[in-house]
Coordinates of C-alpha atoms in Angstrom, one line a residue:
M20 CA 0.1 0.1 0.2
E21 CA 1.7 3.4 -0.8
K22 CA 2.0 6.2 1.8
T23 CA 0.0 9.2 1.1
D24 CA 2.2 11.7 0.3
W25 CA 1.6 14.5 2.2
K26 CA 4.6 16.9 0.6
R27 CA 2.9 16.8 -2.7
I28 CA -1.2 17.2 -1.5
G29 CA -0.1 19.9 0.5
W30 CA 1.7 22.3 -2.4
L31 CA -1.1 21.0 -4.8
T32 CA -3.9 23.3 -2.2
A33 CA -1.4 25.9 -2.3
A34 CA -1.1 25.8 -5.8
T35 CA -4.9 25.9 -6.4
L36 CA -6.2 28.2 -3.8
V37 CA -2.8 30.9 -3.1
L38 CA -0.9 30.7 -6.8
G39 CA -4.6 30.8 -8.2
A40 CA -5.6 33.5 -6.3
I41 CA -2.4 35.3 -7.4
I42 CA -3.3 34.7 -11.0
G43 CA -6.5 35.8 -11.0
A44 CA -5.7 39.1 -9.3
C45 CA -3.4 39.9 -12.2
A46 CA -5.8 38.7 -14.5
G47 CA -8.4 41.5 -12.9
L48 CA -5.9 44.4 -13.3
L49 CA -4.8 43.3 -16.9
T50 CA -8.7 43.8 -17.9
L51 CA -8.5 47.5 -16.1
L52 CA -5.0 48.3 -17.2
L53 CA -6.8 47.5 -20.8
Y54 CA -9.6 49.2 -20.0
G55 CA -7.8 52.5 -18.7
V56 CA -5.2 52.0 -21.9
E57 CA -8.7 52.5 -23.9
Y58 CA -9.8 55.0 -22.5
M59 CA -6.9 57.2 -22.6
M60 CA -5.8 55.9 -26.3
L61 CA -9.4 55.9 -27.8
G62 CA -11.5 57.7 -25.6
F63 CA -14.0 55.0 -24.5
I64 CA -14.5 51.6 -22.2
E65 CA -15.3 48.5 -24.1
S66 CA -18.4 46.9 -22.4
E67 CA -21.9 45.1 -23.2
F68 CA -23.1 48.7 -24.7
I69 CA -20.6 49.7 -26.4
P70 CA -18.7 46.6 -27.6
G71 CA -16.1 48.7 -30.5
A72 CA -14.9 51.8 -31.0
F73 CA -17.8 52.7 -33.5
T74 CA -18.0 56.1 -31.6
V75 CA -14.6 57.3 -31.9
P76 CA -13.6 59.1 -34.6
A77 CA -11.7 57.9 -37.4
V78 CA -8.5 60.6 -36.9
R79 CA -8.7 59.1 -33.1
R80 CA -8.7 55.7 -34.1
I81 CA -6.1 55.9 -36.8
A82 CA -3.8 57.6 -34.6
S83 CA -3.9 55.5 -31.5
V84 CA -3.7 52.2 -33.4
T85 CA -0.4 53.6 -35.2
L86 CA 1.0 55.4 -32.3
G87 CA 0.4 52.0 -30.3
L88 CA 2.2 49.6 -32.3
G89 CA 4.6 52.3 -33.2
V90 CA 5.7 52.2 -29.3
A91 CA 5.3 48.6 -28.9
G92 CA 7.3 48.5 -31.4
V93 CA 10.6 50.1 -30.3
I94 CA 9.9 48.3 -27.1
W95 CA 9.7 45.1 -28.4
Y96 CA 13.0 45.4 -30.5
L97 CA 14.8 46.1 -27.2
L98 CA 13.2 43.9 -25.5
R99 CA 13.9 40.9 -28.0
T100 CA 17.9 42.2 -29.4
K101 CA 19.5 43.4 -26.1
T102 CA 17.5 41.5 -23.0
E103 CA 16.8 37.9 -22.8
K104 CA 14.1 36.1 -24.9
V105 CA 10.5 35.7 -23.4
P106 CA 10.0 32.5 -24.7
S107 CA 6.2 30.7 -25.6
V108 CA 4.3 29.4 -23.2
K109 CA 4.1 26.2 -24.8
K110 CA 8.0 25.7 -24.3
A111 CA 7.9 27.0 -20.9
V112 CA 6.1 24.1 -19.9
N113 CA 8.5 22.2 -21.5
G114 CA 11.1 24.1 -19.6
G115 CA 11.7 26.9 -21.1
R116 CA 12.7 29.9 -18.4
M117 CA 10.7 33.0 -18.4
P118 CA 12.4 35.9 -17.2
F119 CA 11.0 38.0 -14.8
W120 CA 10.4 41.6 -15.5
Q121 CA 10.5 40.5 -19.4
T122 CA 7.4 38.8 -19.1
I123 CA 6.2 41.5 -17.4
V124 CA 6.8 43.9 -19.5
H125 CA 6.3 41.5 -22.8
V126 CA 2.2 40.9 -20.8
V127 CA 1.7 44.8 -20.9
L128 CA 2.7 45.6 -24.1
Q129 CA 0.3 43.0 -25.6
I130 CA -2.7 44.5 -23.1
F131 CA -1.4 48.7 -24.0
I132 CA -1.6 47.2 -28.2
V133 CA -5.0 45.5 -27.8
G134 CA -6.3 49.0 -26.0
S135 CA -4.6 50.6 -28.6
G136 CA -6.8 49.2 -31.5
A137 CA -4.4 46.5 -32.3
S138 CA -6.0 43.7 -34.1
I139 CA -4.8 41.2 -32.2
G140 CA -5.8 39.0 -29.0
R141 CA -4.7 39.6 -25.9
E142 CA -5.9 36.2 -24.0
V143 CA -1.5 35.1 -24.1
A144 CA -1.2 38.3 -21.8
P145 CA -2.7 36.8 -18.6
R146 CA -1.3 33.0 -20.1
E147 CA 2.3 33.8 -19.9
L148 CA 2.0 35.7 -16.7
G149 CA 0.8 32.8 -15.0
A150 CA 3.1 30.3 -16.6
M151 CA 6.0 33.0 -15.6
L152 CA 4.1 33.0 -11.6
A153 CA 4.2 29.3 -11.9
Q154 CA 7.9 28.8 -12.3
R155 CA 8.6 30.9 -9.1
F156 CA 6.1 29.0 -7.3
C157 CA 7.7 25.5 -7.9
D158 CA 10.6 27.0 -7.4
I159 CA 9.7 27.8 -3.8
F160 CA 8.4 24.6 -3.1
H161 CA 11.6 22.5 -5.1
I162 CA 9.5 21.1 -7.6
G163 CA 11.3 19.5 -10.6
D164 CA 14.2 21.5 -9.8
G165 CA 16.7 18.6 -8.9
E166 CA 18.5 16.6 -11.4
G167 CA 17.0 13.0 -12.2
D168 CA 13.6 14.1 -10.8
A169 CA 11.5 12.9 -13.5
H170 CA 8.1 13.1 -11.0
G171 CA 9.1 16.3 -9.7
V172 CA 9.2 17.3 -13.7
L173 CA 5.9 16.3 -14.6
D174 CA 5.0 18.0 -11.9
R175 CA 6.5 21.0 -12.7
R176 CA 5.5 20.7 -16.1
M177 CA 1.7 20.2 -15.1
V178 CA 1.4 23.4 -12.8
V179 CA 3.3 25.6 -15.2
A180 CA 0.0 24.7 -17.9
V181 CA -2.6 24.7 -15.2
A182 CA -1.6 28.1 -14.4
A183 CA -1.3 29.5 -17.6
G184 CA -5.0 27.5 -18.2
A185 CA -5.9 29.6 -15.3
G186 CA -4.6 32.7 -16.3
L187 CA -7.2 32.8 -19.8
G188 CA -9.8 31.2 -17.5
G189 CA -9.2 34.5 -15.1
V190 CA -9.1 37.3 -17.4
Y191 CA -12.5 35.9 -19.4
N192 CA -14.8 33.9 -16.3
A193 CA -14.0 30.9 -18.3
P194 CA -12.9 28.1 -15.5
L195 CA -14.0 25.2 -17.9
A196 CA -11.9 26.5 -21.0
G197 CA -8.8 27.1 -18.9
M198 CA -9.1 23.5 -17.9
F199 CA -9.4 22.4 -21.5
F200 CA -6.9 24.6 -22.6
A201 CA -4.6 23.5 -19.9
V202 CA -4.8 19.3 -20.3
E203 CA -6.1 19.7 -24.3
I204 CA -3.4 21.9 -25.5
L205 CA -0.4 22.5 -23.6
L206 CA -0.4 18.6 -21.7
V207 CA -2.1 16.9 -24.2
D208 CA -3.0 14.7 -21.7
V209 CA -6.3 14.1 -19.9
T210 CA -6.8 12.9 -16.4
L211 CA -8.5 13.4 -13.4
E212 CA -5.8 14.5 -11.6
K213 CA -4.9 17.5 -13.9
V214 CA -8.7 18.0 -15.2
A215 CA -9.8 18.5 -11.2
F216 CA -6.1 20.4 -10.5
G217 CA -6.6 22.7 -13.3
L218 CA -10.6 23.0 -13.0
G219 CA -9.4 24.2 -9.3
M220 CA -7.0 26.9 -9.6
S221 CA -9.1 27.8 -12.8
A222 CA -11.9 28.6 -10.8
T223 CA -10.2 30.1 -8.2
A224 CA -8.2 32.4 -10.6
A225 CA -11.9 33.3 -11.9
F226 CA -13.4 34.4 -8.6
V227 CA -11.1 36.5 -7.6
A228 CA -10.5 38.0 -10.9
T229 CA -14.2 38.8 -11.0
A230 CA -13.6 40.1 -7.8
I231 CA -11.1 43.0 -9.1
K232 CA -12.8 43.7 -12.5
G233 CA -16.1 43.0 -12.0
E234 CA -19.0 41.1 -13.7
H235 CA -20.0 42.0 -17.2
M236 CA -21.9 40.6 -20.2
F237 CA -19.0 39.6 -22.3
Y238 CA -20.6 38.6 -25.5
D239 CA -24.9 39.4 -25.7
I240 CA -26.9 36.6 -27.4
G241 CA -30.4 38.2 -26.1
A242 CA -31.8 37.8 -29.9
M243 CA -31.1 34.0 -29.7
Q244 CA -33.9 31.5 -29.6
M245 CA -34.6 29.6 -26.1
N246 CA -34.8 26.2 -27.7
S247 CA -32.6 24.1 -30.3
T248 CA -34.4 22.8 -32.7
P249 CA -33.7 19.5 -35.1
S250 CA -33.0 21.7 -38.1
L251 CA -30.8 23.5 -36.2
M252 CA -29.1 20.4 -35.5
L253 CA -28.8 19.9 -39.3
F254 CA -27.1 23.8 -39.6
A255 CA -24.3 22.9 -36.8
L256 CA -23.6 19.6 -39.4
L257 CA -23.2 22.0 -41.9
C258 CA -22.2 24.9 -40.8
G259 CA -18.8 23.0 -38.1
T260 CA -17.7 21.9 -41.9
A261 CA -17.3 25.0 -43.8
C262 CA -16.1 26.0 -40.3
G263 CA -13.6 23.3 -40.4
V264 CA -12.1 24.4 -44.2
V265 CA -11.6 27.9 -42.9
G266 CA -10.6 27.6 -39.1
A267 CA -8.3 25.1 -40.9
L268 CA -6.9 27.6 -43.2
F269 CA -6.5 30.3 -40.4
R270 CA -4.7 28.3 -38.3
K271 CA -2.1 27.7 -41.3
G272 CA -2.3 31.7 -42.1
S273 CA -1.6 32.6 -38.6
Q274 CA 1.4 30.0 -38.6
W275 CA 3.2 31.6 -41.7
A276 CA 2.5 35.5 -40.3
E277 CA 4.2 33.7 -36.9
S278 CA 7.0 32.4 -38.5
H279 CA 7.7 35.4 -40.6
K280 CA 7.8 38.1 -38.2
P281 CA 10.5 40.2 -38.4
T282 CA 13.6 39.6 -35.8
G283 CA 15.8 43.0 -36.6
R284 CA 15.5 46.6 -37.0
S285 CA 12.2 45.9 -39.0
L286 CA 9.9 45.5 -36.8
M287 CA 10.3 48.7 -35.6
W288 CA 8.8 50.3 -39.0
Q289 CA 6.8 47.2 -40.0
M290 CA 4.7 47.6 -36.8
P291 CA 3.2 50.7 -36.9
I292 CA 2.9 50.4 -40.7
A293 CA 0.4 48.0 -39.7
G294 CA -1.1 50.1 -37.4
L295 CA -1.5 53.0 -40.3
V296 CA -3.5 50.2 -42.4
T297 CA -5.4 49.3 -39.5
G298 CA -6.4 52.5 -38.5
L299 CA -7.1 53.2 -42.4
V300 CA -9.3 50.2 -42.6
S301 CA -11.3 50.8 -39.7
I302 CA -12.7 54.0 -41.2
V303 CA -14.6 51.6 -43.4
V304 CA -15.1 48.4 -40.9
P305 CA -14.6 50.7 -37.1
Q306 CA -15.6 46.8 -36.2
V307 CA -12.3 45.3 -37.2
M308 CA -10.2 46.8 -33.8
G309 CA -9.3 45.9 -31.1
N310 CA -9.0 41.9 -30.0
G311 CA -12.5 41.1 -31.7
R312 CA -15.1 41.8 -30.0
A313 CA -17.2 44.3 -31.9
A314 CA -17.0 42.1 -34.9
A315 CA -18.2 38.8 -32.9
Q316 CA -21.2 40.8 -31.5
L317 CA -22.2 41.9 -35.2
G318 CA -22.6 38.5 -35.7
F319 CA -24.0 38.0 -32.6
S320 CA -27.1 41.1 -32.6
T321 CA -28.0 40.3 -36.0
F322 CA -31.9 40.1 -35.1
I323 CA -34.5 39.4 -37.8
P324 CA -38.2 39.8 -36.6
E325 CA -39.8 37.9 -39.3
T326 CA -38.1 34.5 -36.9
A327 CA -39.7 35.8 -33.5
D328 CA -43.4 34.7 -34.0
T329 CA -41.5 31.2 -34.9
S330 CA -38.0 31.0 -33.0
G331 CA -39.5 32.9 -29.9
A332 CA -36.2 35.2 -30.1
A333 CA -36.5 38.2 -29.6
Q334 CA -34.5 41.5 -28.9
S335 CA -34.7 44.4 -26.1
A336 CA -34.4 47.5 -26.4
A337 CA -31.1 47.5 -24.3
S338 CA -29.4 44.9 -26.5
A339 CA -30.6 46.9 -29.7
A340 CA -29.4 49.9 -28.5
A341 CA -26.1 48.6 -28.1
S342 CA -25.9 46.1 -31.2
P343 CA -23.2 47.0 -33.8
W344 CA -25.6 47.5 -36.3
T345 CA -27.0 50.6 -34.4
F346 CA -24.0 52.0 -34.2
L347 CA -23.1 51.3 -38.1
A348 CA -26.4 52.9 -39.1
G349 CA -25.8 56.1 -37.4
S350 CA -26.7 57.9 -34.0
D351 CA -29.8 57.8 -35.3
G352 CA -29.9 53.8 -35.2
A353 CA -33.3 54.3 -38.2
P354 CA -34.5 51.2 -39.3
G355 CA -34.4 52.3 -42.7
S356 CA -30.5 52.5 -42.5
V357 CA -28.6 50.0 -45.0
V358 CA -26.7 48.3 -41.9
N359 CA -29.6 48.1 -39.4
A360 CA -30.5 44.3 -39.3
G361 CA -33.6 44.7 -37.0
T362 CA -36.0 45.0 -39.8
P363 CA -37.8 42.3 -42.3
L364 CA -35.5 40.1 -44.0
E365 CA -36.4 40.9 -47.7
L366 CA -34.1 40.0 -50.9
N367 CA -32.2 43.5 -51.5
R368 CA -31.6 43.8 -47.6
L369 CA -30.1 40.3 -47.6
W370 CA -27.3 41.4 -49.4
M371 CA -27.1 44.8 -47.7
L372 CA -26.0 42.1 -44.5
L373 CA -24.5 39.6 -45.9
G374 CA -22.0 42.5 -47.4
V375 CA -21.2 44.1 -44.2
L376 CA -20.7 40.6 -42.8
A377 CA -18.1 39.3 -45.5
L378 CA -16.2 42.7 -45.8
T379 CA -16.0 42.5 -41.5
F380 CA -14.8 38.8 -41.8
V381 CA -12.3 39.5 -44.3
A382 CA -10.9 42.7 -43.1
K383 CA -10.9 40.9 -39.7
A384 CA -8.8 38.1 -41.0
L385 CA -6.7 39.8 -43.2
V386 CA -5.8 42.8 -40.3
T387 CA -5.4 40.1 -37.7
L388 CA -2.8 38.4 -39.8
M389 CA -0.7 41.7 -41.1
T390 CA -0.4 42.8 -37.2
I391 CA 1.5 39.1 -36.4
R392 CA 4.0 39.5 -39.3
S393 CA 4.6 42.9 -38.5
G394 CA 6.1 41.6 -35.3
A395 CA 2.9 41.9 -32.5
S396 CA 2.8 39.0 -30.2
G397 CA -1.0 38.4 -28.8
G398 CA -3.4 34.8 -29.1
V399 CA -6.2 34.5 -32.1
L400 CA -8.9 33.1 -29.7
Q401 CA -10.8 36.4 -30.2
P402 CA -10.2 36.8 -33.5
G403 CA -11.5 33.0 -34.0
I404 CA -14.7 33.9 -32.4
A405 CA -15.2 37.1 -34.5
L406 CA -14.4 34.9 -37.8
G407 CA -16.0 31.9 -37.0
S408 CA -19.4 34.5 -35.7
T409 CA -19.9 36.2 -39.0
L410 CA -19.6 33.3 -40.6
G411 CA -21.9 31.5 -38.4
T412 CA -23.7 34.7 -39.2
M413 CA -24.0 34.8 -42.9
L414 CA -24.5 30.9 -43.4
G415 CA -27.5 31.4 -41.0
L416 CA -29.2 34.3 -43.3
L417 CA -29.3 32.0 -46.0
W418 CA -30.6 29.0 -43.8
L419 CA -33.4 31.3 -42.5
F420 CA -35.1 31.7 -46.0
V421 CA -35.3 27.4 -45.5
F422 CA -36.4 27.0 -41.8
P423 CA -37.5 30.1 -40.2
V424 CA -38.1 28.6 -37.3
D425 CA -34.2 29.4 -36.5
S426 CA -32.5 32.6 -35.1
V427 CA -29.8 33.8 -36.8
T428 CA -27.9 34.2 -33.6
A429 CA -27.9 30.8 -32.4
C430 CA -26.2 30.1 -35.7
A431 CA -23.8 32.8 -35.1
L432 CA -23.1 30.7 -32.0
I433 CA -22.5 27.7 -33.2
G434 CA -20.4 29.4 -36.1
A435 CA -18.3 30.4 -33.3
A436 CA -17.3 27.4 -31.3
A437 CA -17.1 25.5 -34.6
L438 CA -14.6 27.9 -36.4
L439 CA -12.2 28.4 -33.0
S440 CA -12.6 24.5 -32.6
A441 CA -10.6 24.3 -35.9
S442 CA -8.3 27.0 -35.5
Q443 CA -7.1 25.9 -32.6
Q444 CA -7.0 22.4 -32.9
A445 CA -9.1 22.0 -29.2
P446 CA -13.0 21.4 -29.6
L447 CA -13.0 20.8 -25.5
M448 CA -11.8 24.3 -25.2
A449 CA -13.6 26.2 -28.2
M450 CA -17.3 24.7 -27.4
C451 CA -16.3 25.9 -23.1
L452 CA -14.6 29.2 -23.8
V453 CA -18.0 30.4 -26.0
M454 CA -20.6 28.7 -23.8
E455 CA -18.8 30.8 -21.0
L456 CA -17.7 34.1 -22.7
T457 CA -22.1 34.1 -24.2
E458 CA -23.5 32.4 -21.2
A459 CA -25.8 30.5 -23.7
P460 CA -28.4 28.3 -21.9
I461 CA -27.0 24.6 -21.3
E462 CA -29.2 22.5 -23.6
F463 CA -27.0 25.1 -26.2
F464 CA -24.6 22.7 -25.6
V465 CA -26.1 20.1 -28.1
P466 CA -25.6 21.5 -31.4
V467 CA -22.5 23.4 -30.3
G468 CA -21.1 20.0 -29.8
M469 CA -22.2 18.6 -33.3
A470 CA -20.6 22.2 -34.8
V471 CA -17.4 21.9 -33.1
A472 CA -17.2 17.9 -33.4
A473 CA -18.3 18.1 -37.2
S474 CA -15.1 21.4 -37.1
A475 CA -12.5 19.2 -35.6
F476 CA -13.1 16.0 -38.0
V477 CA -12.5 18.7 -40.9
S478 CA -9.7 20.6 -40.1
S479 CA -7.9 17.8 -38.6
G480 CA -8.1 16.1 -42.1
L481 CA -7.6 19.6 -44.1
L482 CA -4.5 19.7 -42.0
R483 CA -3.0 16.7 -42.3
R484 CA -2.8 17.3 -46.3
L485 CA -1.7 20.7 -45.9
S486 CA 1.4 19.9 -44.0

């Protein structure tokens, strides 16, 4: 009979509660930092009422993102060429040492460029900070720091991965997604111990982070139907297949952009140029700015009243007022506007809606890849959700002509999870992250799960052929 390893149980408990709380506090502070940068650079703070820089003057958008990426380009050049480099989270999990102050600067720069309007995700920053803190925690408890300590090395690897996932769970109040990110992407090893440890630390981080930054709705899906339908299950299979193809291509594109980043002085001029291009694109497509919240909400807020009597979907006055469609329609949000979605679906209006969504999809994809290619560091989770939401909405608008019982918002939800699953090759993490960010009814796990499964199957096969 094996003796109980009380020392191991002790540091596992300490990691879950103490390290989880510290990571949660950092995630909450990073969110507040993002809000502060947005207010300073763009004059607004993103929320469920203002999901993007729609009300910011075009000149200020251009100046903000150009300046933000310009300043970050200079600091990143110095950080990457004059000091110890910051490894990726995956390398940190596998033993790469994350330097202390360099990691903090690297993390703050990512938040700074997203707050200034750069088209890239902010979720890598809390993951890196969590991994760095976990390495220091392991040093304190002497976990995996001795030669020949194979078991300790595995424990250290687990702690760093789970802490990185807790950073994700904390910043988005998504403990399930944080846990699955650790075990599905970083460790690629789903065991009972890792799941329990990961979920405990992510839940702790999410609780503490929420106490600091507050609990706010991230995506508003109030215009969605209340119940799933058989036709929605069929849509999930078809949409999942399409998102599997597009998600795989986006993954290949982001990998190409990452591998072709500038490493020398060109970083200092390529990043501000990327910022200038982003700002110019935002004159026509303001929802392209930021980590993807505005573009994704465009899809989630698409509401066609004709379906209300059959699907049970209804859009509240508050949701309509905060909809990106209302901001794009102008200050008065007049129903007669070309881009206002809250009107009956006629053929000419259908093409107008599809045009805006297609333009948003293409602009978000290209500008995000350009930002990564210019040398910026950041994530693609939120951009992936934005692309999936807009693609799911485009397919959903066409679907309504055949099955008006379904709502466009439900189609956007399915598309967001499916494309994220394909681009990350992590179906469980993708499904949970989208469901947690939208606070969708639990019964929609069924069609979302179906779409994610189809997307994962199609994308994995396509990626094998493209590799």
